XYZ file of N, CA and C in Angstrom:
777
model
N 14.091 -6.857 -7.048
C 13.348 -5.618 -6.901
C 14.303 -4.494 -6.556
N 14.247 -3.413 -7.313
C 15.126 -2.295 -7.036
C 14.444 -1.314 -6.118
N 15.266 -0.562 -5.387
C 14.735 0.453 -4.496
C 15.862 1.432 -4.235
N 15.587 2.710 -4.264
C 16.630 3.687 -4.060
C 16.618 4.173 -2.637
N 17.779 4.556 -2.129
C 17.860 5.100 -0.788
C 17.948 6.612 -0.867
N 17.419 7.278 0.146
C 17.495 8.723 0.223
C 17.795 9.095 1.657
N 17.886 10.389 1.907
C 18.153 10.833 3.262
C 16.895 10.893 4.113
N 15.749 10.521 3.543
C 14.502 10.475 4.295
C 14.271 9.053 4.735
N 14.337 8.774 6.023
C 14.245 7.420 6.524
C 12.857 7.114 7.012
N 12.598 5.822 7.240
C 11.307 5.403 7.746
C 11.008 6.063 9.082
N 12.023 6.184 9.927
C 11.779 6.763 11.236
C 11.387 8.222 11.137
N 11.731 8.887 10.043
C 11.307 10.266 9.847
C 9.812 10.363 9.582
N 9.181 9.238 9.239
C 7.830 9.275 8.720
C 6.843 8.499 9.564
N 7.170 8.199 10.803
C 6.222 7.507 11.655
C 5.001 8.371 11.852
N 3.834 7.738 11.953
C 2.586 8.491 11.974
C 2.492 9.393 13.184
N 3.131 9.047 14.274
C 3.039 9.876 15.464
C 3.773 11.191 15.299
N 4.659 11.276 14.316
C 5.450 12.480 14.112
C 4.935 13.344 12.971
N 3.827 12.968 12.348
C 3.341 13.738 11.219
C 2.886 15.115 11.672
N 3.216 16.132 10.895
C 2.786 17.493 11.169
C 1.822 17.933 10.083
N 1.243 19.097 10.263
C 0.323 19.609 9.243
C 1.015 19.722 7.899
N 2.295 20.078 7.912
C 3.028 20.221 6.651
C 3.177 18.891 5.940
N 3.264 17.794 6.712
C 3.437 16.477 6.104
C 2.229 16.074 5.280
N 1.050 16.488 5.682
C -0.160 16.038 5.005
C -0.774 17.126 4.148
N 0.001 18.173 3.895
C -0.514 19.261 3.070
C -0.827 18.748 1.670
N -1.985 19.057 1.209
C -2.416 18.696 -0.135
C -3.644 19.506 -0.448
N -4.309 19.225 -1.542
C -5.489 19.992 -1.881
C -6.587 19.774 -0.861
N -7.355 20.813 -0.592
C -8.489 20.666 0.291
C -9.521 19.771 -0.364
N -10.411 19.228 0.440
C -11.453 18.341 -0.072
C -12.561 19.177 -0.699
N -12.193 19.968 -1.701
C -13.143 20.795 -2.410
C -13.291 20.270 -3.815
N -14.282 20.780 -4.531
C -14.531 20.242 -5.849
C -15.318 18.956 -5.731
N -15.641 18.369 -6.841
C -16.489 17.185 -6.857
C -15.676 15.919 -7.027
N -15.715 14.990 -6.029
C -15.046 13.708 -6.231
C -15.572 12.974 -7.452
N -16.835 13.249 -7.826
C -17.412 12.564 -8.972
C -16.720 12.871 -10.277
N -16.005 14.011 -10.331
C -15.319 14.390 -11.568
C -13.924 13.786 -11.662
N -13.517 13.077 -10.634
C -12.159 12.531 -10.580
C -12.122 11.161 -11.248
N -11.336 11.070 -12.332
C -11.444 9.925 -13.233
C -10.335 8.904 -13.081
N -9.313 9.180 -12.282
C -8.243 8.205 -12.052
C -8.285 7.780 -10.595
N -8.436 6.470 -10.371
C -8.553 5.918 -9.021
C -7.365 4.991 -8.769
N -6.551 5.326 -7.769
C -5.366 4.546 -7.424
C -5.643 3.805 -6.122
N -5.750 2.483 -6.206
C -6.145 1.646 -5.075
C -4.972 0.831 -4.555
N -4.827 0.794 -3.250
C -3.916 -0.136 -2.603
C -4.476 -1.551 -2.723
N -3.628 -2.546 -2.494
C -4.084 -3.936 -2.542
C -4.305 -4.500 -1.133
N -3.253 -5.019 -0.468
C -3.433 -5.703 0.815
C -4.052 -4.777 1.855
N -5.186 -5.190 2.398
C -5.881 -4.422 3.413
C -6.934 -3.488 2.861
N -6.891 -3.250 1.544
C -7.828 -2.323 0.903
C -8.746 -3.052 -0.069
N -8.161 -3.720 -1.033
C -8.942 -4.523 -1.979
C -8.735 -6.016 -1.742
N -7.630 -6.370 -1.094
C -7.296 -7.766 -0.805
C -7.241 -7.949 0.711
N -7.959 -8.935 1.222
C -7.974 -9.202 2.666
C -6.630 -9.795 3.070
N -5.955 -9.148 3.996
C -4.630 -9.615 4.411
C -4.728 -10.842 5.303
N -5.622 -10.820 6.255
C -5.811 -11.988 7.115
C -4.569 -12.394 7.889
N -3.691 -11.433 8.172
C -2.490 -11.750 8.936
C -1.359 -12.347 8.122
N -1.468 -12.315 6.784
C -0.437 -12.940 5.954
C 0.903 -12.223 6.061
N 0.876 -10.902 6.186
C 2.138 -10.163 6.313
C 2.862 -10.588 7.582
N 2.137 -10.685 8.672
C 2.740 -11.098 9.937
C 3.298 -12.516 9.847
N 2.545 -13.414 9.246
C 2.993 -14.805 9.131
C 4.214 -14.918 8.230
N 4.216 -14.163 7.127
C 5.354 -14.210 6.217
C 6.595 -13.620 6.884
N 6.415 -12.551 7.652
C 7.556 -11.978 8.358
C 8.140 -12.975 9.353
N 7.288 -13.669 10.071
C 7.787 -14.619 11.060
C 8.623 -15.709 10.406
N 8.176 -16.182 9.258
C 8.950 -17.196 8.531
C 10.285 -16.624 8.060
N 10.234 -15.416 7.512
C 11.453 -14.789 6.998
C 12.432 -14.492 8.125
N 11.937 -13.976 9.237
C 12.802 -13.622 10.358
C 13.496 -14.851 10.921
N 12.762 -15.943 10.994
C 13.354 -17.167 11.524
C 14.495 -17.646 10.636
N 14.328 -17.488 9.337
C 15.378 -17.898 8.401
C 16.640 -17.058 8.568
N 16.486 -15.830 9.084
C 17.639 -14.966 9.320
C 18.115 -15.034 10.771
N 17.598 -15.997 11.523
C 18.081 -16.217 12.874
C 17.405 -15.402 13.953
N 16.292 -14.767 13.624
C 15.535 -14.029 14.635
C 14.536 -15.008 15.263
N 14.781 -15.396 16.487
C 14.008 -16.458 17.120
C 12.649 -15.955 17.597
N 11.575 -16.674 17.256
C 10.244 -16.313 17.781
C 10.246 -16.327 19.304
N 9.518 -15.391 19.874
C 9.424 -15.322 21.323
C 10.477 -14.462 21.994
N 11.459 -13.999 21.238
C 12.508 -13.158 21.800
C 12.104 -11.687 21.714
N 12.692 -10.831 22.566
C 12.402 -9.392 22.468
C 12.749 -8.824 21.096
N 13.830 -9.301 20.497
C 14.230 -8.828 19.171
C 13.151 -9.122 18.145
N 12.601 -10.337 18.201
C 11.536 -10.727 17.285
C 10.306 -9.846 17.495
N 9.923 -9.634 18.739
C 8.739 -8.831 19.038
C 8.910 -7.388 18.567
N 10.097 -6.840 18.764
C 10.360 -5.469 18.350
C 10.310 -5.329 16.839
N 10.906 -6.279 16.145
C 10.907 -6.213 14.680
C 9.498 -6.407 14.122
N 8.736 -7.325 14.697
C 7.372 -7.550 14.226
C 6.523 -6.302 14.440
N 6.680 -5.652 15.582
C 5.923 -4.437 15.849
C 6.232 -3.366 14.816
N 7.491 -3.267 14.428
C 7.870 -2.274 13.423
C 7.239 -2.609 12.072
N 7.239 -3.887 11.710
C 6.611 -4.306 10.454
C 5.138 -3.909 10.438
N 4.449 -4.151 11.533
C 3.019 -3.837 11.600
C 2.780 -2.326 11.602
N 3.677 -1.585 12.248
C 3.517 -0.132 12.324
C 3.756 0.546 10.987
N 4.532 -0.102 10.107
C 4.869 0.503 8.818
C 4.156 -0.188 7.661
N 3.017 -0.785 7.950
C 2.231 -1.410 6.885
C 1.954 -0.387 5.792
N 2.116 -0.799 4.554
C 1.918 0.100 3.420
C 3.221 0.561 2.807
N 4.297 0.487 3.572
C 5.602 0.903 3.058
C 6.224 -0.209 2.218
N 7.098 0.185 1.299
C 7.867 -0.793 0.534
C 8.595 -1.720 1.499
N 8.462 -3.023 1.277
C 9.012 -3.987 2.230
C 10.539 -3.937 2.284
N 11.195 -3.683 1.161
C 12.649 -3.619 1.198
C 13.100 -2.465 2.073
N 12.372 -1.366 2.090
C 12.717 -0.241 2.959
C 12.562 -0.612 4.432
N 11.515 -1.370 4.723
C 11.299 -1.835 6.093
C 12.458 -2.703 6.548
N 12.879 -3.619 5.696
C 13.950 -4.539 6.076
C 15.303 -3.829 6.163
N 15.494 -2.780 5.393
C 16.721 -1.987 5.551
C 16.798 -1.395 6.957
N 15.676 -0.908 7.422
C 15.653 -0.338 8.765
C 15.899 -1.413 9.828
N 15.295 -2.582 9.643
C 15.360 -3.628 10.662
C 16.712 -4.319 10.740
N 17.359 -4.527 9.589
C 18.567 -5.360 9.571
C 19.853 -4.586 9.307
N 19.741 -3.321 8.934
C 20.912 -2.455 8.930
C 21.774 -2.457 7.691
N 22.011 -3.609 7.081
C 22.857 -3.656 5.897
C 22.033 -4.043 4.674
N 22.543 -3.631 3.528
C 21.826 -3.931 2.286
C 21.751 -5.437 2.045
N 22.828 -6.150 2.341
C 22.836 -7.598 2.123
C 21.774 -8.288 2.966
N 21.728 -7.973 4.251
C 20.738 -8.593 5.129
C 19.318 -8.167 4.757
N 19.161 -6.905 4.374
C 17.835 -6.427 3.986
C 17.317 -7.183 2.775
N 18.190 -7.405 1.798
C 17.747 -8.114 0.591
C 17.487 -9.597 0.880
N 18.292 -10.188 1.757
C 18.020 -11.572 2.156
C 16.674 -11.675 2.864
N 16.416 -10.729 3.753
C 15.151 -10.729 4.480
C 13.979 -10.490 3.536
N 14.157 -9.569 2.590
C 13.086 -9.273 1.650
C 12.783 -10.481 0.766
N 13.821 -11.152 0.298
C 13.620 -12.342 -0.536
C 12.906 -13.444 0.241
N 13.332 -13.632 1.509
C 12.692 -14.659 2.338
C 11.232 -14.306 2.612
N 10.960 -13.017 2.838
C 9.588 -12.580 3.076
C 8.727 -12.811 1.842
N 9.213 -12.375 0.684
C 8.436 -12.533 -0.541
C 8.176 -14.008 -0.844
N 9.180 -14.846 -0.602
C 9.011 -16.281 -0.828
C 7.959 -16.857 0.111
N 8.027 -16.467 1.386
C 7.065 -16.969 2.366
C 5.656 -16.478 2.049
N 5.533 -15.219 1.650
C 4.216 -14.679 1.321
C 3.633 -15.397 0.108
N 4.488 -15.655 -0.894
C 4.025 -16.357 -2.094
C 3.543 -17.770 -1.755
N 4.223 -18.423 -0.821
C 3.797 -19.763 -0.398
C 2.410 -19.715 0.234
N 2.159 -18.675 1.033
C 0.850 -18.535 1.665
C -0.224 -18.228 0.621
N 0.117 -17.400 -0.362
C -0.823 -17.105 -1.440
C -1.132 -18.370 -2.233
N -0.090 -19.137 -2.563
C -0.286 -20.379 -3.308
C -1.124 -21.379 -2.525
N -1.096 -21.255 -1.203
C -1.895 -22.137 -0.352
C -3.354 -21.741 -0.269
N -3.760 -20.754 -1.047
C -5.162 -20.357 -1.094
C -5.589 -19.467 0.058
N -4.631 -18.786 0.699
C -4.947 -18.005 1.890
C -5.200 -16.530 1.611
N -5.250 -16.164 0.333
C -5.535 -14.777 -0.019
C -6.940 -14.686 -0.598
N -7.696 -13.699 -0.141
C -9.080 -13.512 -0.586
C -9.330 -12.027 -0.839
N -10.310 -11.714 -1.662
C -10.625 -10.302 -1.885
C -11.412 -9.723 -0.713
N -11.273 -8.446 -0.487
C -12.165 -7.751 0.430
C -13.569 -7.831 -0.169
N -14.574 -8.181 0.636
C -15.937 -8.278 0.084
C -16.356 -7.007 -0.646
N -16.826 -7.193 -1.865
C -17.296 -6.073 -2.666
C -16.223 -5.352 -3.451
N -14.948 -5.744 -3.267
C -13.866 -5.021 -3.937
C -13.927 -5.187 -5.453
N -14.073 -6.422 -5.906
C -14.109 -6.649 -7.355
C -15.276 -5.893 -7.992
N -16.444 -5.987 -7.376
C -17.617 -5.299 -7.921
C -17.400 -3.795 -7.948
N -16.742 -3.265 -6.929
C -16.489 -1.825 -6.891
C -15.569 -1.405 -8.025
N -14.509 -2.173 -8.262
C -13.575 -1.848 -9.342
C -14.282 -1.929 -10.694
N -15.079 -2.967 -10.873
C -15.819 -3.105 -12.132
C -16.793 -1.944 -12.326
N -17.428 -1.510 -11.247
C -18.358 -0.379 -11.344
C -17.629 0.913 -11.682
N -16.488 1.118 -11.058
C -15.707 2.320 -11.348
C -15.304 2.372 -12.817
N -14.853 1.244 -13.340
C -14.431 1.215 -14.743
C -15.628 1.361 -15.678
N -16.764 0.794 -15.303
C -17.963 0.923 -16.131
C -18.417 2.376 -16.216
N -18.101 3.151 -15.180
C -18.433 4.582 -15.175
C -17.443 5.403 -15.996
N -16.405 4.742 -16.543
C -15.419 5.441 -17.345
C -14.198 5.896 -16.580
N -14.054 5.443 -15.337
C -12.876 5.792 -14.552
C -11.738 4.806 -14.844
N -10.518 5.279 -14.733
C -9.330 4.446 -14.881
C -8.879 4.010 -13.502
N -8.599 2.704 -13.339
C -8.255 2.152 -12.026
C -6.852 1.554 -12.065
N -6.034 1.941 -11.091
C -4.703 1.362 -10.915
C -4.634 0.673 -9.560
N -4.042 -0.522 -9.530
C -3.810 -1.257 -8.285
C -2.341 -1.156 -7.931
N -2.046 -0.742 -6.690
C -0.666 -0.544 -6.270
C -0.356 -1.368 -5.027
N 0.940 -1.616 -4.803
C 1.357 -2.438 -3.675
C 2.761 -2.063 -3.237
N 3.080 -2.405 -1.995
C 4.442 -2.276 -1.508
C 5.258 -3.537 -1.719
N 4.624 -4.591 -2.231
C 5.307 -5.841 -2.510
C 6.099 -5.753 -3.818
N 6.969 -6.719 -4.029
C 7.672 -6.847 -5.300
C 6.690 -7.320 -6.381
N 7.072 -7.099 -7.630
C 6.205 -7.468 -8.756
C 5.828 -8.944 -8.730
N 6.764 -9.827 -8.404
C 6.465 -11.257 -8.427
C 5.365 -11.596 -7.430
N 5.370 -10.951 -6.284
C 4.331 -11.199 -5.284
C 3.019 -10.568 -5.706
N 3.080 -9.375 -6.246
C 1.857 -8.744 -6.736
C 1.191 -9.601 -7.803
N 1.992 -10.122 -8.727
C 1.420 -10.967 -9.787
C 0.846 -12.255 -9.224
N 1.485 -12.818 -8.194
C 0.960 -14.039 -7.574
C -0.404 -13.781 -6.951
N -0.566 -12.621 -6.308
C -1.857 -12.272 -5.710
C -2.911 -12.088 -6.797
N -2.568 -11.355 -7.849
C -3.509 -11.127 -8.946
C -3.911 -12.447 -9.603
N -2.944 -13.339 -9.795
C -3.241 -14.639 -10.395
C -4.164 -15.460 -9.493
N -3.873 -15.450 -8.192
C -4.670 -16.248 -7.252
C -6.122 -15.782 -7.212
N -6.334 -14.492 -7.388
C -7.691 -13.941 -7.338
C -8.376 -13.905 -8.703
N -7.619 -14.193 -9.762
C -8.188 -14.066 -11.098
C -8.390 -12.612 -11.489
N -7.505 -11.741 -11.008
C -7.636 -10.301 -11.221
C -6.647 -9.764 -12.251
N -6.070 -10.592 -13.078
C -5.033 -10.127 -14.008
C -5.509 -8.979 -14.889
N -6.773 -8.991 -15.273
C -7.302 -7.967 -16.177
C -8.338 -7.084 -15.505
N -8.377 -7.112 -14.178
C -9.421 -6.362 -13.479
C -9.189 -4.860 -13.541
N -7.945 -4.429 -13.394
C -7.619 -2.999 -13.383
C -6.955 -2.586 -14.693
N -6.915 -1.298 -14.936
C -6.252 -0.776 -16.131
C -4.737 -0.844 -16.005
N -4.231 -0.762 -14.770
C -2.792 -0.693 -14.542
C -2.492 -1.273 -13.171
N -1.372 -1.996 -13.058
C -0.888 -2.455 -11.754
C 0.540 -1.965 -11.572
N 0.852 -1.504 -10.357
C 2.164 -0.914 -10.092
C 2.726 -1.426 -8.770
N 4.038 -1.674 -8.758
C 4.786 -1.941 -7.532
C 5.881 -0.887 -7.445
N 6.589 -0.792 -6.328
C 7.608 0.265 -6.205
C 8.633 0.286 -7.342
N 9.064 -0.892 -7.802
C 10.061 -0.930 -8.866
C 9.556 -0.277 -10.153
N 8.236 -0.295 -10.372
C 7.662 0.323 -11.562
C 7.705 1.848 -11.497
N 7.925 2.370 -10.288
C 7.898 3.816 -10.092
C 9.272 4.344 -9.692
N 10.317 3.638 -10.087
C 11.669 4.103 -9.808
C 12.275 3.529 -8.551
N 11.540 2.675 -7.841
C 12.094 1.979 -6.690
C 11.579 2.437 -5.344
N 10.974 3.625 -5.278
C 10.491 4.108 -3.987
C 9.009 3.784 -3.824
N 8.681 3.159 -2.697
C 7.282 2.889 -2.397
C 6.708 3.978 -1.499
N 5.573 3.690 -0.888
C 4.977 4.631 0.052
C 5.889 4.790 1.279
N 5.885 5.948 1.909
C 4.936 7.067 1.790
C 5.284 8.087 0.707
N 6.258 7.773 -0.131
C 6.558 8.667 -1.247
C 5.390 8.677 -2.239
N 5.223 9.740 -2.998
C 4.085 9.841 -3.924
C 4.325 9.167 -5.266
N 5.446 8.475 -5.427
C 5.899 8.050 -6.756
C 4.919 7.142 -7.494
N 4.313 6.162 -6.806
C 3.401 5.256 -7.515
C 2.147 5.984 -7.969
N 1.640 6.904 -7.152
C 0.464 7.685 -7.548
C 0.801 8.536 -8.777
N 1.947 9.177 -8.739
C 2.340 10.036 -9.859
C 2.660 9.211 -11.110
N 3.197 8.011 -10.924
C 3.443 7.131 -12.077
C 2.125 6.734 -12.730
N 1.115 6.425 -11.921
C -0.210 6.103 -12.471
C -0.761 7.301 -13.241
N -0.593 8.493 -12.684
C -1.044 9.728 -13.342
C -0.368 9.900 -14.695
N 0.948 9.696 -14.734
C 1.696 9.908 -15.967
C 1.452 8.815 -17.000
N 1.407 7.573 -16.539
C 1.270 6.460 -17.494
C -0.105 6.398 -18.130
N -1.142 6.674 -17.349
C -2.495 6.505 -17.888
C -2.956 7.715 -18.680
N -2.511 8.901 -18.278
C -3.016 10.106 -18.924
C -4.510 10.270 -18.766
N -5.061 9.677 -17.724
C -6.511 9.650 -17.557
C -7.085 10.994 -17.135
N -6.265 11.798 -16.456
C -6.721 13.119 -16.014
C -5.626 14.131 -16.320
N -6.021 15.396 -16.385
C -5.075 16.453 -16.729
C -4.408 17.070 -15.517
N -4.978 16.847 -14.337
C -4.476 17.490 -13.125
C -4.456 16.466 -11.998
N -3.411 16.470 -11.187
C -3.314 15.508 -10.087
C -4.445 15.680 -9.082
N -5.053 16.874 -9.047
C -6.173 17.068 -8.119
C -7.394 16.261 -8.522
N -7.384 15.692 -9.723
C -8.477 14.839 -10.176
C -8.177 13.355 -9.961
N -7.182 13.058 -9.134
C -6.835 11.681 -8.780
C -7.476 11.322 -7.440
N -7.938 10.080 -7.341
C -8.465 9.515 -6.096
C -7.481 8.460 -5.615
N -7.050 8.542 -4.367
C -6.164 7.547 -3.770
C -6.901 6.881 -2.607
N -6.849 5.547 -2.557
C -7.562 4.812 -1.515
C -6.634 3.780 -0.895
N -6.603 3.723 0.437
C -5.773 2.736 1.121
C -6.170 2.573 2.576
N -5.513 1.624 3.246
C -5.868 1.302 4.629
C -4.823 1.747 5.638
N -3.743 2.400 5.177
C -2.658 2.751 6.087
C -2.361 4.249 6.054
N -1.672 4.688 7.108
C -1.222 6.076 7.175
C -0.340 6.422 5.985
N 0.502 5.479 5.565
C 1.406 5.747 4.447
C 0.650 5.881 3.128
N -0.461 5.169 2.969
C -1.310 5.370 1.789
C -1.823 6.807 1.754
N -2.294 7.278 2.916
C -2.837 8.637 2.993
C -1.749 9.666 2.696
N -0.602 9.472 3.293
C 0.487 10.427 3.119
C 0.968 10.471 1.676
N 1.051 9.313 1.021
C 1.488 9.304 -0.377
C 0.481 10.014 -1.266
N -0.806 9.825 -0.981
C -1.833 10.506 -1.758
C -1.790 12.006 -1.590
N -1.614 12.461 -0.347
C -1.544 13.901 -0.104
C -0.310 14.515 -0.749
N 0.808 13.821 -0.641
C 2.039 14.345 -1.229
C 1.964 14.387 -2.755
N 1.176 13.479 -3.342
C 1.013 13.491 -4.801
C 0.091 14.611 -5.256
N -0.702 15.169 -4.342
C -1.647 16.213 -4.706
C -3.015 15.706 -5.091
N -3.323 14.446 -4.742
C -4.627 13.877 -5.086
C -5.745 14.666 -4.414
N -6.842 14.841 -5.132
C -7.960 15.608 -4.611
C -8.799 14.853 -3.608
N -8.877 13.535 -3.761
C -9.583 12.691 -2.803
C -8.615 11.644 -2.297
N -8.441 11.581 -0.992
C -7.570 10.587 -0.354
C -8.424 9.877 0.688
N -8.891 8.692 0.346
C -9.856 7.992 1.183
C -9.216 6.821 1.915
N -9.407 6.792 3.219
C -8.980 5.652 4.004
C -10.094 4.641 4.121
N -9.729 3.374 4.272
C -10.712 2.315 4.496
C -10.359 1.579 5.786
N -11.384 1.026 6.437
C -11.211 0.419 7.758
C -11.136 -1.097 7.710
N -10.701 -1.634 6.575
C -10.599 -3.089 6.417
C -9.181 -3.605 6.594
N -8.259 -2.707 6.984
C -6.863 -3.119 7.050
C -6.161 -2.718 8.325
N -5.001 -2.096 8.185
C -4.072 -1.930 9.298
C -4.440 -0.832 10.283
N -4.954 0.298 9.809
C -5.062 1.466 10.673
C -6.502 1.920 10.889
N -6.722 2.592 12.020
C -8.064 3.007 12.400
C -8.393 4.399 11.877
N -9.614 4.820 12.139
C -10.101 6.099 11.625
C -9.237 7.274 12.081
N -8.871 7.270 13.354
C -8.083 8.377 13.882
C -6.734 8.485 13.176
N -6.066 7.351 13.006
C -4.762 7.351 12.350
C -4.876 7.798 10.901
N -5.876 7.303 10.197
C -6.064 7.672 8.795
C -6.357 9.163 8.642
N -7.216 9.673 9.506
C -7.569 11.092 9.446
C -6.368 11.962 9.782
N -5.639 11.586 10.818
C -4.456 12.346 11.212
C -3.406 12.358 10.106
N -3.417 11.326 9.280
C -2.403 11.207 8.225
C -2.845 11.811 6.906
N -4.011 12.451 6.888
C -4.397 13.219 5.711
C -5.614 12.750 4.951
N -6.343 11.759 5.454
C -7.529 11.277 4.737
C -8.566 12.389 4.605
N -9.094 12.557 3.410
C -10.210 13.483 3.201
C -11.540 12.810 3.493
N -11.562 11.467 3.400
C -12.740 10.661 3.701
C -12.265 9.365 4.351
N -13.096 8.761 5.184
C -12.821 7.433 5.723
C -14.060 6.576 5.500
N -13.864 5.440 4.811
C -14.950 4.536 4.448
C -14.822 3.235 5.224
N -15.944 2.586 5.456
C -15.885 1.272 6.085
C -15.171 0.274 5.188
N -15.339 0.437 3.874
C -14.771 -0.506 2.912
C -14.671 0.147 1.551
N -13.800 -0.398 0.714
C -13.687 0.079 -0.661
C -14.991 -0.123 -1.420
N -15.846 -1.018 -0.937
C -17.139 -1.244 -1.589
C -17.980 0.032 -1.607
N -17.695 0.968 -0.691
C -18.445 2.214 -0.623
C -17.911 3.288 -1.575
N -16.779 3.017 -2.205
C -16.143 4.055 -3.025
C -16.995 4.511 -4.207
N -17.609 3.614 -4.987
C -18.416 4.107 -6.103
C -19.503 5.078 -5.656
N -20.120 4.799 -4.525
C -21.164 5.716 -4.034
C -20.573 7.062 -3.650
N -19.394 7.044 -3.009
C -18.751 8.304 -2.648
C -18.531 9.156 -3.892
N -18.050 8.534 -4.949
C -17.711 9.294 -6.157
C -18.943 9.697 -6.960
N -19.852 8.775 -7.170
C -21.042 9.110 -7.966
C -22.032 9.952 -7.167
N -22.087 9.721 -5.854
C -23.014 10.469 -5.022
C -22.613 11.906 -4.852
N -21.326 12.195 -5.155
C -20.837 13.563 -5.008
C -20.745 14.277 -6.346
N -21.127 13.587 -7.424
C -20.980 14.175 -8.751
C -21.962 15.317 -8.953
């Protein structure tokens, strides 16, 4: 999995440091019902995480000599949980300092996560599949995005039988290597699908602050947080959510009810 480095680091983007300028985007004006491209996050939004990220990190960290129960382990795990939604290779760069260690950690994490997926431990968020099918039946284009590598994303899609559920699936490598909170995956979905003429007609949905920030930075007209994953209503709203839903299952009503 490729990923590019820039002078903007993860620590620059912690949710506690977000300012009004960070979440600047279009106001929640206009009709969400007219927005025809829907960009959905996977883990925590459409796919129930169930602690798999934490479990996979623990396995990966142990392989790199980070002992469970130590302060170092606790600190690194807290950072992983705080940056849910971000590209995992970027997270590991911050945690381990060198590119070699980051890639070793990322490979170990992806391998551990895939083992958990193969063990049948991944499930859809209730109502997620029906919501995606309803959105597409209404003529909307749906993209599924993730901070995982393509191999892990495909393993999740295969395990759920979702290979053909969405119009497009994207991981950071598909968008030039940068994951959230950068807007690249949202903008890649916009460019590849050609489903709408203006980014303000894009809907972005996710469970983390970084999902919200990426949507706002892309210029999406609707940036909806969901409460089935990592972050709470306050965090999602502070990070730029125009709407907060209990679940992605409510999304079709939000869009059609506002048409």
